[in-house]
PDB file of C-alpha atoms in Angstrom:
ATOM      1  CA  UNK L  38     246.210 -25.017  60.885  1.00 58.00           C
ATOM      2  CA  UNK L  39     248.094 -22.793  63.717  1.00 73.00           C
ATOM      3  CA  UNK L  40     250.721 -24.492  65.751  1.00 83.00           C
ATOM      4  CA  UNK L  41     252.333 -23.255  68.480  1.00 88.00           C
ATOM      5  CA  UNK L  42     255.744 -23.384  69.754  1.00 87.00           C
ATOM      6  CA  UNK L  43     254.074 -24.090  73.109  1.00 88.00           C
ATOM      7  CA  UNK L  44     251.909 -26.593  71.786  1.00 88.00           C
ATOM      8  CA  UNK L  45     254.643 -27.922  70.294  1.00 87.00           C
ATOM      9  CA  UNK L  46     256.569 -28.817  73.673  1.00 86.00           C
ATOM     10  CA  UNK L  47     253.472 -30.272  74.901  1.00 87.00           C
ATOM     11  CA  UNK L  48     253.021 -32.991  71.995  1.00 89.00           C
ATOM     12  CA  UNK L  49     256.506 -33.768  72.874  1.00 86.00           C
ATOM     13  CA  UNK L  50     256.488 -33.718  76.959  1.00 86.00           C
ATOM     14  CA  UNK L  51     253.441 -35.774  76.802  1.00 88.00           C
ATOM     15  CA  UNK L  52     255.742 -38.080  74.297  1.00 85.00           C
ATOM     16  CA  UNK L  53     259.091 -38.265  76.698  1.00 83.00           C
ATOM     17  CA  UNK L  54     256.873 -38.880  80.181  1.00 84.00           C
ATOM     18  CA  UNK L  55     254.493 -41.361  78.524  1.00 84.00           C
ATOM     19  CA  UNK L  56     251.312 -39.636  79.630  1.00 88.00           C
ATOM     20  CA  UNK L  57     249.678 -36.474  79.967  1.00 89.00           C
ATOM     21  CA  UNK L  58     249.637 -36.511  84.064  1.00 88.00           C
ATOM     22  CA  UNK L  59     253.971 -36.883  83.538  1.00 86.00           C
ATOM     23  CA  UNK L  60     254.225 -34.155  81.196  1.00 87.00           C
ATOM     24  CA  UNK L  61     251.790 -32.182  83.042  1.00 90.00           C
ATOM     25  CA  UNK L  62     254.656 -32.685  86.362  1.00 88.00           C
ATOM     26  CA  UNK L  63     257.125 -32.670  84.625  1.00 83.00           C
ATOM     27  CA  UNK L  64     256.178 -29.253  83.518  1.00 87.00           C
ATOM     28  CA  UNK L  65     254.803 -27.999  86.353  1.00 89.00           C
ATOM     29  CA  UNK L  66     251.093 -26.506  84.657  1.00 90.00           C
ATOM     30  CA  UNK L  67     247.265 -28.383  84.592  1.00 91.00           C
ATOM     31  CA  UNK L  68     246.756 -31.527  83.466  1.00 89.00           C
ATOM     32  CA  UNK L  69     243.589 -30.156  81.189  1.00 90.00           C
ATOM     33  CA  UNK L  70     246.440 -27.846  79.286  1.00 90.00           C
ATOM     34  CA  UNK L  71     247.857 -30.325  78.073  1.00 91.00           C
ATOM     35  CA  UNK L  72     244.942 -32.290  76.963  1.00 90.00           C
ATOM     36  CA  UNK L  73     243.768 -29.608  75.204  1.00 90.00           C
ATOM     37  CA  UNK L  74     246.570 -28.696  73.601  1.00 90.00           C
ATOM     38  CA  UNK L  75     246.870 -32.186  72.404  1.00 90.00           C
ATOM     39  CA  UNK L  76     243.327 -32.148  71.234  1.00 90.00           C
ATOM     40  CA  UNK L  77     244.032 -29.503  69.380  1.00 89.00           C
ATOM     41  CA  UNK L  78     247.025 -30.670  67.241  1.00 90.00           C
ATOM     42  CA  UNK L  79     244.870 -34.023  66.697  1.00 89.00           C
ATOM     43  CA  UNK L  80     241.460 -31.551  65.313  1.00 88.00           C
ATOM     44  CA  UNK L  81     243.995 -29.960  63.379  1.00 88.00           C
ATOM     45  CA  UNK L  82     245.846 -32.807  61.635  1.00 88.00           C
ATOM     46  CA  UNK L  83     242.657 -34.699  61.637  1.00 88.00           C
ATOM     47  CA  UNK L  84     244.923 -38.208  63.067  1.00 89.00           C
ATOM     48  CA  UNK L  85     245.008 -39.029  65.910  1.00 91.00           C
ATOM     49  CA  UNK L  86     248.688 -39.078  67.616  1.00 90.00           C
ATOM     50  CA  UNK L  87     248.096 -40.901  70.967  1.00 88.00           C
ATOM     51  CA  UNK L  88     246.744 -44.078  71.650  1.00 87.00           C
ATOM     52  CA  UNK L  89     245.401 -43.885  75.058  1.00 80.00           C
ATOM     53  CA  UNK L  90     245.303 -47.230  77.499  1.00 73.00           C
ATOM     54  CA  UNK L  91     243.263 -46.910  80.616  1.00 70.00           C
ATOM     55  CA  UNK L  92     245.823 -47.414  83.503  1.00 67.00           C
ATOM     56  CA  UNK L  93     249.074 -47.114  81.220  1.00 68.00           C
ATOM     57  CA  UNK L  94     249.664 -43.966  80.174  1.00 80.00           C
ATOM     58  CA  UNK L  95     249.575 -43.087  76.030  1.00 85.00           C
ATOM     59  CA  UNK L  96     251.290 -44.840  73.535  1.00 83.00           C
ATOM     60  CA  UNK L  97     252.232 -42.891  70.001  1.00 86.00           C
ATOM     61  CA  UNK L  98     250.448 -43.814  66.706  1.00 87.00           C
ATOM     62  CA  UNK L  99     252.739 -44.040  63.736  1.00 83.00           C
ATOM     63  CA  UNK L 100     251.693 -40.023  62.438  1.00 88.00           C
ATOM     64  CA  UNK L 101     251.720 -39.421  66.015  1.00 87.00           C
ATOM     65  CA  UNK L 102     255.582 -40.730  65.992  1.00 83.00           C
ATOM     66  CA  UNK L 103     256.614 -38.536  62.634  1.00 84.00           C
ATOM     67  CA  UNK L 104     254.987 -35.412  64.199  1.00 87.00           C
ATOM     68  CA  UNK L 105     256.501 -35.947  67.413  1.00 85.00           C
ATOM     69  CA  UNK L 106     260.102 -35.679  65.033  1.00 82.00           C
ATOM     70  CA  UNK L 107     259.409 -33.099  62.915  1.00 84.00           C
ATOM     71  CA  UNK L 108     257.992 -30.496  66.419  1.00 85.00           C
ATOM     72  CA  UNK L 109     261.329 -31.409  68.143  1.00 81.00           C
ATOM     73  CA  UNK L 110     263.398 -30.350  65.057  1.00 79.00           C
ATOM     74  CA  UNK L 111     260.561 -27.277  64.644  1.00 84.00           C
ATOM     75  CA  UNK L 112     261.728 -26.701  68.064  1.00 80.00           C
ATOM     76  CA  UNK L 113     265.706 -27.269  68.159  1.00 75.00           C
ATOM     77  CA  UNK L 114     266.070 -24.059  64.763  1.00 77.00           C
ATOM     78  CA  UNK L 115     264.062 -22.405  67.398  1.00 79.00           C
ATOM     79  CA  UNK L 116     266.770 -22.364  69.403  1.00 71.00           C
ATOM     80  CA  UNK L 117     269.746 -22.106  66.969  1.00 70.00           C
ATOM     81  CA  UNK L 118     267.648 -19.262  64.983  1.00 73.00           C
ATOM     82  CA  UNK L 119     266.682 -17.389  68.573  1.00 68.00           C
ATOM     83  CA  UNK L 120     270.769 -17.674  69.524  1.00 65.00           C
ATOM     84  CA  UNK L 121     272.070 -16.367  66.223  1.00 63.00           C
ATOM     85  CA  UNK L 122     274.026 -12.713  66.765  1.00 58.00           C
ATOM     86  CA  UNK L 123     274.756 -13.368  70.393  1.00 58.00           C
ATOM     87  CA  UNK L 124     278.370 -13.584  71.224  1.00 51.00           C
ATOM     88  CA  UNK L 125     279.776 -17.057  72.726  1.00 52.00           C
ATOM     89  CA  UNK L 126     275.335 -17.907  72.994  1.00 56.00           C
ATOM     90  CA  UNK L 127     275.588 -21.666  74.749  1.00 69.00           C
ATOM     91  CA  UNK L 128     274.433 -24.253  74.285  1.00 79.00           C
ATOM     92  CA  UNK L 129     270.783 -24.434  76.434  1.00 77.00           C
ATOM     93  CA  UNK L 130     266.895 -27.179  76.319  1.00 80.00           C
ATOM     94  CA  UNK L 131     266.970 -30.408  78.026  1.00 84.00           C
ATOM     95  CA  UNK L 132     268.414 -33.660  76.673  1.00 90.00           C
ATOM     96  CA  UNK L 133     266.627 -36.768  78.067  1.00 91.00           C
ATOM     97  CA  UNK L 134     269.483 -39.655  78.656  1.00 96.00           C
ATOM     98  CA  UNK L 135     268.158 -43.370  78.927  1.00 96.00           C
ATOM     99  CA  UNK L 136     270.745 -45.749  79.758  1.00 96.00           C
ATOM    100  CA  UNK L 137     270.704 -49.966  80.328  1.00 94.00           C
ATOM    101  CA  UNK L 138     270.291 -50.527  83.433  1.00 92.00           C
ATOM    102  CA  UNK L 139     273.403 -52.503  84.159  1.00 91.00           C
ATOM    103  CA  UNK L 140     275.374 -48.950  82.962  1.00 93.00           C
ATOM    104  CA  UNK L 141     273.020 -46.354  84.088  1.00 94.00           C
ATOM    105  CA  UNK L 142     275.013 -46.471  88.151  1.00 93.00           C
ATOM    106  CA  UNK L 143     278.037 -46.638  87.116  1.00 93.00           C
ATOM    107  CA  UNK L 144     278.043 -43.888  84.177  1.00 95.00           C
ATOM    108  CA  UNK L 145     275.667 -41.751  84.038  1.00 96.00           C
ATOM    109  CA  UNK L 146     276.048 -39.696  87.234  1.00 96.00           C
ATOM    110  CA  UNK L 147     280.126 -38.964  86.031  1.00 96.00           C
ATOM    111  CA  UNK L 148     278.528 -38.433  82.423  1.00 96.00           C
ATOM    112  CA  UNK L 149     275.797 -36.072  83.767  1.00 96.00           C
ATOM    113  CA  UNK L 150     277.723 -34.026  85.811  1.00 96.00           C
ATOM    114  CA  UNK L 151     281.089 -33.779  83.165  1.00 97.00           C
ATOM    115  CA  UNK L 152     278.864 -32.328  80.657  1.00 96.00           C
ATOM    116  CA  UNK L 153     276.687 -29.738  83.174  1.00 95.00           C
ATOM    117  CA  UNK L 154     280.057 -28.108  83.584  1.00 95.00           C
ATOM    118  CA  UNK L 155     280.283 -27.658  80.121  1.00 93.00           C
ATOM    119  CA  UNK L 156     276.591 -26.748  79.403  1.00 93.00           C
ATOM    120  CA  UNK L 157     275.682 -25.782  82.303  1.00 92.00           C
ATOM    121  CA  UNK L 158     271.650 -23.709  80.641  1.00 88.00           C
ATOM    122  CA  UNK L 159     270.902 -27.808  79.861  1.00 90.00           C
ATOM    123  CA  UNK L 160     268.624 -30.074  81.417  1.00 88.00           C
ATOM    124  CA  UNK L 161     269.649 -33.785  81.782  1.00 93.00           C
ATOM    125  CA  UNK L 162     266.756 -35.924  82.293  1.00 90.00           C
ATOM    126  CA  UNK L 163     268.003 -39.595  82.714  1.00 94.00           C
ATOM    127  CA  UNK L 164     266.240 -42.877  82.438  1.00 91.00           C
ATOM    128  CA  UNK L 165     267.108 -46.515  83.161  1.00 92.00           C
ATOM    129  CA  UNK L 166     265.910 -48.546  80.390  1.00 93.00           C
ATOM    130  CA  UNK L 167     266.289 -52.126  79.778  1.00 90.00           C
ATOM    131  CA  UNK L 168     266.917 -53.245  76.102  1.00 88.00           C
ATOM    132  CA  UNK L 169     263.377 -54.022  75.236  1.00 86.00           C
ATOM    133  CA  UNK L 170     262.444 -50.343  76.282  1.00 90.00           C
ATOM    134  CA  UNK L 171     265.228 -48.551  74.350  1.00 93.00           C
ATOM    135  CA  UNK L 172     265.048 -48.625  71.485  1.00 91.00           C
ATOM    136  CA  UNK L 173     260.772 -48.449  70.812  1.00 87.00           C
ATOM    137  CA  UNK L 174     261.804 -45.170  73.486  1.00 87.00           C
ATOM    138  CA  UNK L 175     264.444 -43.753  71.088  1.00 91.00           C
ATOM    139  CA  UNK L 176     261.788 -43.936  68.096  1.00 87.00           C
ATOM    140  CA  UNK L 177     259.199 -42.872  70.018  1.00 82.00           C
ATOM    141  CA  UNK L 178     261.527 -39.754  70.866  1.00 81.00           C
ATOM    142  CA  UNK L 179     261.411 -40.027  74.350  1.00 84.00           C
ATOM    143  CA  UNK L 180     264.527 -40.887  74.789  1.00 90.00           C
ATOM    144  CA  UNK L 181     267.059 -38.689  72.538  1.00 92.00           C
ATOM    145  CA  UNK L 182     269.955 -40.641  73.358  1.00 96.00           C
ATOM    146  CA  UNK L 183     270.860 -43.924  74.461  1.00 97.00           C
ATOM    147  CA  UNK L 184     274.025 -45.438  76.631  1.00 98.00           C
ATOM    148  CA  UNK L 185     274.286 -48.848  76.391  1.00 96.00           C
ATOM    149  CA  UNK L 186     275.905 -52.585  75.265  1.00 95.00           C
ATOM    150  CA  UNK L 187     275.456 -52.848  71.619  1.00 95.00           C
ATOM    151  CA  UNK L 188     273.044 -55.327  71.966  1.00 91.00           C
ATOM    152  CA  UNK L 189     268.646 -55.459  70.805  1.00 88.00           C
ATOM    153  CA  UNK L 190     268.911 -51.950  68.517  1.00 92.00           C
ATOM    154  CA  UNK L 191     267.459 -51.753  65.439  1.00 92.00           C
ATOM    155  CA  UNK L 192     270.263 -51.512  61.866  1.00 93.00           C
ATOM    156  CA  UNK L 193     269.318 -48.026  60.915  1.00 94.00           C
ATOM    157  CA  UNK L 194     270.293 -46.453  64.585  1.00 96.00           C
ATOM    158  CA  UNK L 195     274.024 -45.029  64.760  1.00 97.00           C
ATOM    159  CA  UNK L 196     276.238 -46.252  66.809  1.00 97.00           C
ATOM    160  CA  UNK L 197     279.014 -44.196  68.711  1.00 98.00           C
ATOM    161  CA  UNK L 198     281.653 -46.325  69.852  1.00 97.00           C
ATOM    162  CA  UNK L 199     282.279 -45.297  73.359  1.00 97.00           C
ATOM    163  CA  UNK L 200     284.753 -48.272  74.756  1.00 96.00           C
ATOM    164  CA  UNK L 201     285.106 -52.036  73.939  1.00 95.00           C
ATOM    165  CA  UNK L 202     284.952 -54.916  76.968  1.00 94.00           C
ATOM    166  CA  UNK L 203     286.483 -57.931  76.636  1.00 93.00           C
ATOM    167  CA  UNK L 204     283.946 -60.553  79.258  1.00 93.00           C
ATOM    168  CA  UNK L 205     284.905 -62.402  82.516  1.00 95.00           C
ATOM    169  CA  UNK L 206     283.584 -65.481  84.800  1.00 96.00           C
ATOM    170  CA  UNK L 207     282.128 -64.606  87.900  1.00 96.00           C
ATOM    171  CA  UNK L 208     283.025 -67.445  90.417  1.00 97.00           C
ATOM    172  CA  UNK L 209     282.431 -67.286  94.417  1.00 96.00           C
ATOM    173  CA  UNK L 210     285.184 -67.665  96.647  1.00 94.00           C
ATOM    174  CA  UNK L 211     287.044 -70.764  97.093  1.00 92.00           C
ATOM    175  CA  UNK L 212     285.404 -72.512  93.840  1.00 96.00           C
ATOM    176  CA  UNK L 213     287.717 -75.017  92.321  1.00 95.00           C
ATOM    177  CA  UNK L 214     288.998 -72.446  89.456  1.00 96.00           C
ATOM    178  CA  UNK L 215     289.285 -69.421  91.483  1.00 94.00           C
ATOM    179  CA  UNK L 216     293.369 -70.373  91.652  1.00 94.00           C
ATOM    180  CA  UNK L 217     293.203 -70.218  88.088  1.00 95.00           C
ATOM    181  CA  UNK L 218     295.400 -67.272  86.076  1.00 95.00           C
ATOM    182  CA  UNK L 219     291.824 -67.630  83.417  1.00 96.00           C
ATOM    183  CA  UNK L 220     289.711 -70.260  82.708  1.00 97.00           C
ATOM    184  CA  UNK L 221     287.645 -71.301  79.590  1.00 97.00           C
ATOM    185  CA  UNK L 222     284.199 -71.187  78.531  1.00 97.00           C
ATOM    186  CA  UNK L 223     284.382 -74.861  78.681  1.00 97.00           C
ATOM    187  CA  UNK L 224     285.229 -75.316  82.470  1.00 96.00           C
ATOM    188  CA  UNK L 225     282.503 -73.056  83.231  1.00 97.00           C
ATOM    189  CA  UNK L 226     279.747 -75.835  81.168  1.00 96.00           C
ATOM    190  CA  UNK L 227     280.692 -77.868  84.129  1.00 95.00           C
ATOM    191  CA  UNK L 228     278.712 -75.350  86.733  1.00 96.00           C
ATOM    192  CA  UNK L 229     275.203 -74.523  86.848  1.00 96.00           C
ATOM    193  CA  UNK L 230     275.350 -71.209  84.650  1.00 96.00           C
ATOM    194  CA  UNK L 231     273.970 -67.908  86.746  1.00 96.00           C
ATOM    195  CA  UNK L 232     272.317 -65.217  84.084  1.00 94.00           C
ATOM    196  CA  UNK L 233     270.216 -61.993  84.063  1.00 92.00           C
ATOM    197  CA  UNK L 234     266.558 -62.235  82.684  1.00 89.00           C
ATOM    198  CA  UNK L 235     266.866 -58.899  80.117  1.00 84.00           C
ATOM    199  CA  UNK L 236     266.360 -61.047  76.784  1.00 79.00           C
ATOM    200  CA  UNK L 237     269.090 -60.174  74.604  1.00 87.00           C
ATOM    201  CA  UNK L 238     271.494 -60.765  77.488  1.00 88.00           C
ATOM    202  CA  UNK L 239     270.515 -64.071  78.415  1.00 88.00           C
ATOM    203  CA  UNK L 240     270.278 -64.982  74.543  1.00 90.00           C
ATOM    204  CA  UNK L 241     273.889 -63.237  74.358  1.00 93.00           C
ATOM    205  CA  UNK L 242     276.085 -64.813  77.016  1.00 93.00           C
ATOM    206  CA  UNK L 243     274.510 -68.563  76.094  1.00 93.00           C
ATOM    207  CA  UNK L 244     275.544 -67.583  72.843  1.00 93.00           C
ATOM    208  CA  UNK L 245     279.062 -67.252  73.359  1.00 94.00           C
ATOM    209  CA  UNK L 246     278.685 -70.916  75.067  1.00 95.00           C
ATOM    210  CA  UNK L 247     277.529 -72.010  71.723  1.00 94.00           C
ATOM    211  CA  UNK L 248     280.172 -70.675  69.492  1.00 93.00           C
ATOM    212  CA  UNK L 249     282.741 -72.672  71.122  1.00 93.00           C
ATOM    213  CA  UNK L 250     280.017 -76.025  70.794  1.00 95.00           C
ATOM    214  CA  UNK L 251     279.228 -75.648  74.874  1.00 95.00           C
ATOM    215  CA  UNK L 252     274.816 -76.740  76.467  1.00 92.00           C
ATOM    216  CA  UNK L 253     275.655 -75.255  79.405  1.00 92.00           C
ATOM    217  CA  UNK L 254     272.929 -75.998  82.390  1.00 91.00           C
ATOM    218  CA  UNK L 255     271.588 -72.166  82.548  1.00 87.00           C
ATOM    219  CA  UNK L 256     268.494 -72.918  85.345  1.00 81.00           C
ATOM    220  CA  UNK L 257     269.068 -69.857  86.790  1.00 91.00           C
ATOM    221  CA  UNK L 258     267.742 -66.459  85.759  1.00 92.00           C
ATOM    222  CA  UNK L 259     267.843 -63.583  88.005  1.00 93.00           C
ATOM    223  CA  UNK L 260     266.493 -60.080  87.875  1.00 89.00           C
ATOM    224  CA  UNK L 261     269.224 -58.211  87.456  1.00 90.00           C
ATOM    225  CA  UNK L 262     273.114 -57.898  87.575  1.00 92.00           C
ATOM    226  CA  UNK L 263     273.733 -57.109  91.651  1.00 93.00           C
ATOM    227  CA  UNK L 264     271.110 -60.196  92.226  1.00 95.00           C
ATOM    228  CA  UNK L 265     273.044 -62.257  89.633  1.00 95.00           C
ATOM    229  CA  UNK L 266     276.430 -61.336  91.750  1.00 94.00           C
ATOM    230  CA  UNK L 267     274.901 -62.259  94.198  1.00 96.00           C
ATOM    231  CA  UNK L 268     273.941 -65.981  93.359  1.00 96.00           C
ATOM    232  CA  UNK L 269     277.677 -66.513  92.213  1.00 96.00           C
ATOM    233  CA  UNK L 270     279.192 -65.439  95.752  1.00 96.00           C
ATOM    234  CA  UNK L 271     276.601 -67.267  97.646  1.00 96.00           C
ATOM    235  CA  UNK L 272     277.654 -70.052  95.623  1.00 96.00           C
ATOM    236  CA  UNK L 273     275.472 -71.113  93.105  1.00 96.00           C
ATOM    237  CA  UNK L 274     277.038 -71.379  90.363  1.00 96.00           C
ATOM    238  CA  UNK L 275     278.992 -68.647  88.363  1.00 97.00           C
ATOM    239  CA  UNK L 276     278.529 -65.815  85.614  1.00 96.00           C
ATOM    240  CA  UNK L 277     279.626 -64.231  83.098  1.00 96.00           C
ATOM    241  CA  UNK L 278     279.796 -60.499  82.263  1.00 94.00           C
ATOM    242  CA  UNK L 279     280.942 -57.753  81.100  1.00 93.00           C
ATOM    243  CA  UNK L 280     280.404 -55.154  83.716  1.00 90.00           C
ATOM    244  CA  UNK L 281     282.506 -54.919  87.182  1.00 89.00           C
ATOM    245  CA  UNK L 282     281.749 -52.931  89.649  1.00 86.00           C
ATOM    246  CA  UNK L 283     285.079 -51.625  91.912  1.00 83.00           C
ATOM    247  CA  UNK L 284     285.233 -54.033  94.791  1.00 83.00           C
ATOM    248  CA  UNK L 285     284.804 -57.680  94.128  1.00 88.00           C
ATOM    249  CA  UNK L 286     282.276 -57.994  96.951  1.00 90.00           C
ATOM    250  CA  UNK L 287     278.240 -58.744  96.216  1.00 91.00           C
ATOM    251  CA  UNK L 288     275.907 -56.898  98.340  1.00 91.00           C
ATOM    252  CA  UNK L 289     275.753 -58.910 101.140  1.00 92.00           C
ATOM    253  CA  UNK L 290     279.124 -58.751 101.415  1.00 93.00           C
ATOM    254  CA  UNK L 291     281.063 -61.752 100.143  1.00 95.00           C
ATOM    255  CA  UNK L 292     283.809 -61.941  98.356  1.00 94.00           C
ATOM    256  CA  UNK L 293     283.767 -62.871  94.254  1.00 94.00           C
ATOM    257  CA  UNK L 294     286.517 -63.613  92.449  1.00 95.00           C
ATOM    258  CA  UNK L 295     286.022 -62.736  88.823  1.00 95.00           C
ATOM    259  CA  UNK L 296     289.057 -63.760  85.939  1.00 95.00           C
ATOM    260  CA  UNK L 297     289.765 -63.330  82.535  1.00 95.00           C
ATOM    261  CA  UNK L 298     288.349 -65.606  80.193  1.00 96.00           C
ATOM    262  CA  UNK L 299     291.183 -67.648  77.649  1.00 96.00           C
ATOM    263  CA  UNK L 300     288.802 -68.023  74.758  1.00 95.00           C
ATOM    264  CA  UNK L 301     288.808 -65.519  71.837  1.00 94.00           C
ATOM    265  CA  UNK L 302     285.510 -63.896  72.175  1.00 93.00           C
ATOM    266  CA  UNK L 303     284.471 -60.220  70.522  1.00 90.00           C
ATOM    267  CA  UNK L 304     284.436 -57.792  72.552  1.00 92.00           C
ATOM    268  CA  UNK L 305     281.294 -55.983  73.537  1.00 94.00           C
ATOM    269  CA  UNK L 306     281.221 -52.225  73.481  1.00 96.00           C
ATOM    270  CA  UNK L 307     279.743 -49.477  75.266  1.00 97.00           C
ATOM    271  CA  UNK L 308     277.818 -47.314  73.047  1.00 97.00           C
ATOM    272  CA  UNK L 309     275.625 -43.879  72.409  1.00 98.00           C
ATOM    273  CA  UNK L 310     273.139 -44.678  70.262  1.00 97.00           C
ATOM    274  CA  UNK L 311     270.380 -42.850  68.441  1.00 96.00           C
ATOM    275  CA  UNK L 312     267.441 -43.343  66.326  1.00 92.00           C
ATOM    276  CA  UNK L 313     268.581 -42.106  62.606  1.00 92.00           C
ATOM    277  CA  UNK L 314     264.971 -40.845  61.626  1.00 86.00           C
ATOM    278  CA  UNK L 315     265.065 -38.348  63.628  1.00 84.00           C
ATOM    279  CA  UNK L 316     267.070 -35.403  63.788  1.00 83.00           C
ATOM    280  CA  UNK L 317     269.727 -34.766  66.133  1.00 88.00           C
ATOM    281  CA  UNK L 318     270.249 -31.889  68.308  1.00 86.00           C
ATOM    282  CA  UNK L 319     273.057 -29.783  69.209  1.00 87.00           C
ATOM    283  CA  UNK L 320     272.464 -30.491  72.324  1.00 90.00           C
ATOM    284  CA  UNK L 321     272.821 -34.317  71.719  1.00 93.00           C
ATOM    285  CA  UNK L 322     275.426 -33.896  69.776  1.00 94.00           C
ATOM    286  CA  UNK L 323     277.250 -31.729  72.650  1.00 95.00           C
ATOM    287  CA  UNK L 324     276.810 -34.397  74.973  1.00 97.00           C
ATOM    288  CA  UNK L 325     278.266 -37.366  72.245  1.00 97.00           C
ATOM    289  CA  UNK L 326     281.458 -35.247  72.531  1.00 97.00           C
ATOM    290  CA  UNK L 327     281.616 -34.579  76.118  1.00 97.00           C
ATOM    291  CA  UNK L 328     281.381 -39.144  76.572  1.00 97.00           C
ATOM    292  CA  UNK L 329     283.778 -39.700  74.115  1.00 97.00           C
ATOM    293  CA  UNK L 330     286.514 -37.369  76.042  1.00 97.00           C
ATOM    294  CA  UNK L 331     284.615 -38.804  79.159  1.00 97.00           C
ATOM    295  CA  UNK L 332     285.599 -42.620  78.785  1.00 96.00           C
ATOM    296  CA  UNK L 333     288.569 -42.131  76.859  1.00 95.00           C
ATOM    297  CA  UNK L 334     290.490 -40.782  80.320  1.00 93.00           C
ATOM    298  CA  UNK L 335     288.755 -43.437  83.050  1.00 90.00           C
ATOM    299  CA  UNK L 336     289.518 -46.910  83.360  1.00 87.00           C
ATOM    300  CA  UNK L 337     286.437 -49.290  82.954  1.00 87.00           C
ATOM    301  CA  UNK L 338     286.024 -52.059  84.930  1.00 81.00           C
ATOM    302  CA  UNK L 339     289.189 -52.851  85.285  1.00 71.00           C
ATOM    303  CA  UNK L 340     289.594 -54.129  89.169  1.00 59.00           C
TER     304      UNK L 340
END
């Protein structure tokens, strides 16, 4: 068996992009070149790396998942070896950052800019993820690091704390509770509750109410955080959120009122996460350090 570094790069690219087509486009080479390389690796090992699904790309087999993790380790160690003896050797390569979709527009661009200023030789790719997809893509090596709330992740994933947030109430302007200094979950439970349809998100919000012995009417779910805010602003109900954009207006220009909650509720954590079953590259470690500093020097969702 004789695997080349090029074959390993092709293997990782297919895993990251979920298809031969996506990998070929990212690497700017032909699809047949990648297909031939993957077929050769599978032939050498005598096992399948990917399950091919018509119309939906490929997914890693359990053996493929282990092979990709080892391929990433080999390439990272190769890059480290090539850097030995070089004065001020720069960190280079690629980092795929998976961001929970509600957090991505608020933090990913600034983080990437700060990291790129520090490590310009690294190409950073950012991807929006749901709670459900982020853990799977981290396990499949399609994503190197995840930026997320600490919800819905496997227990063996690392959790690097970046910031903690208190939940707050979202109300339409002119609401009966809008003039109060703070509101309680019991106050909110008297009104229709609007949640987002991300499974771990709406379950978590309902659990906050249930922890206080409350059962709110939550018969409206939205597909996104911004749609949730717009529905609240238009008077369809109230909501509880950790995310708070700058400027309390919905996309259609209506004003929202944000109020702190009086209940002693647990803080929610913004974290970077990775699969501890896989080796963390020097690039990922460098990004973690930049992210810690970046978050520590900013006011997060304070106005």
